[in-house]
Short mmCIF file of C-alpha atoms in Angstrom, two decimals:
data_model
loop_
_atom_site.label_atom_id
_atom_site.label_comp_id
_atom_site.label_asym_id
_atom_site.label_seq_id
_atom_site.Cartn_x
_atom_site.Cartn_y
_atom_site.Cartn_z
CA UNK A 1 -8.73 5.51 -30.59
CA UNK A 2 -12.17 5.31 -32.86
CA UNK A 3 -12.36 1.43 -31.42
CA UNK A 4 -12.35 2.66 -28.33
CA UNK A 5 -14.70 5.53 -28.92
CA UNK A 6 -17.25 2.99 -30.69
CA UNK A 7 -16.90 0.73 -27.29
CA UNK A 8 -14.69 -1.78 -29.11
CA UNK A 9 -12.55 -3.99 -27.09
CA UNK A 10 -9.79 -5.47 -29.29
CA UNK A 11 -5.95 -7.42 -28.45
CA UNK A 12 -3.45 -5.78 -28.22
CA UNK A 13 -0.08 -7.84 -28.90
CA UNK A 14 3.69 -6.40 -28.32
CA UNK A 15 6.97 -8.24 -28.33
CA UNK A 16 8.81 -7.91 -25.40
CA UNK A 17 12.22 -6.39 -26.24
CA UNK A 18 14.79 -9.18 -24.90
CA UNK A 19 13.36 -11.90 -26.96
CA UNK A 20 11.60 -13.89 -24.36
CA UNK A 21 7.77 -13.59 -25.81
CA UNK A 22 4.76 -11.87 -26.46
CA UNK A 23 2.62 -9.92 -23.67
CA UNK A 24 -1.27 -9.47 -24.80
CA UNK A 25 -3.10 -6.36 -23.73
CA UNK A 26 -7.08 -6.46 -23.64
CA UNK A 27 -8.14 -2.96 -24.69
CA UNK A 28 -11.20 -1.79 -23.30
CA UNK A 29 -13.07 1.80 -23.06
CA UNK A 30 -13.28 1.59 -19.89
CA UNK A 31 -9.45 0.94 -19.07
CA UNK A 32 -7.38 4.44 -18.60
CA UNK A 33 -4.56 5.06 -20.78
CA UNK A 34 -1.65 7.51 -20.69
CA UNK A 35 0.28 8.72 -23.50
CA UNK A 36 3.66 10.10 -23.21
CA UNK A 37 5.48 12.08 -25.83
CA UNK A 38 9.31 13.25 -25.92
CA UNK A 39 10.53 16.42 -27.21
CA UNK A 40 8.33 19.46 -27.54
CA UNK A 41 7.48 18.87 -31.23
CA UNK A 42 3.61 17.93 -32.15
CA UNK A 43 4.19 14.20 -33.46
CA UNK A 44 3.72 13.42 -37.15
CA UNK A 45 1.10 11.21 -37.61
CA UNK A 46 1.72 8.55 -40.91
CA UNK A 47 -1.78 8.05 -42.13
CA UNK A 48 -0.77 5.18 -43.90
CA UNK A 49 1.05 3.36 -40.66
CA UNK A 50 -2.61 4.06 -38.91
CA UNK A 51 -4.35 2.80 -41.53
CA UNK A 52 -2.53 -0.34 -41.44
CA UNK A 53 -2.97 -0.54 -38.01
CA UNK A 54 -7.04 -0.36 -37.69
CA UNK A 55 -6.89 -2.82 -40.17
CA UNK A 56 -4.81 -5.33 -37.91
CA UNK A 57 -6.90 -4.12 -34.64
CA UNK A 58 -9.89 -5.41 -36.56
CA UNK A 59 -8.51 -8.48 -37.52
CA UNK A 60 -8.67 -12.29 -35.87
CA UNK A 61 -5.45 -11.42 -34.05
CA UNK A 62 -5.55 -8.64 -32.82
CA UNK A 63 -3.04 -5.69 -32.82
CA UNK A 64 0.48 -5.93 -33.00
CA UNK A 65 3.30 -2.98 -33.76
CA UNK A 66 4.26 -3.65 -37.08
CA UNK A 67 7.32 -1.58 -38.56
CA UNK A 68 6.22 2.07 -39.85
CA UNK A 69 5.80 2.18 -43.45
CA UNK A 70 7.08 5.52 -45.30
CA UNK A 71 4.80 7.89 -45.58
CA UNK A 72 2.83 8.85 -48.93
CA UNK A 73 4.32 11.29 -51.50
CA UNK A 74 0.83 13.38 -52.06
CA UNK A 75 -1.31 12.25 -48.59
CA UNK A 76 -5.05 12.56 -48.79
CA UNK A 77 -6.77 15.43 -47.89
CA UNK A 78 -7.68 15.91 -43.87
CA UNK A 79 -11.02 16.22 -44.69
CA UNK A 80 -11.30 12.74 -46.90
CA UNK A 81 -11.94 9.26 -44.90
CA UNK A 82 -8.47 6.95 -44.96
CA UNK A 83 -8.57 4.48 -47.47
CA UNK A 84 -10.39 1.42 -46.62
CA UNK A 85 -12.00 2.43 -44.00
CA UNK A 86 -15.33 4.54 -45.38
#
């Protein structure tokens, strides 16, 4: 979400689930998205998964779903900037 709140455009890449390829998303600011959650819990975000993530969304290719790490033993404080990224 900060890409798109600094007006970054960036590739987004997914596998599609029978095996048959790769579909490419161009994500833009100005293009809506919808999120959709199940369950009524609040989600759990792993820092360390997003971190991992901006990295790749920064990168030459783009972003791609990569499998979620586990999360860290002692995570930094909410207040402190993810690692990498200050």
């Amino acid at each position: 979400m900060n890409k798109l709140r600094r007006s970054e455009s960036f590739m987004f890449d997914v596998e599609i689930g029978d095996g048959s390829g790769r579909r490419s998303f161009w994500m833009h600011p100005s293009v809506p998205m919808q999120f959709h959650f199940f369950g009524s819990r609040n989600p759990r975000i792993n820092r360390l998964w997003i971190e991992e993530l901006m990295l790749a969304a920064s990168g030459p290719n783009g972003l791609s779903i990569t499998p979620e790490p586990a999360e860290e033993e002692n995570p930094p404080n909410p207040g402190s900037a993810p690692r990498g990224l200050s």
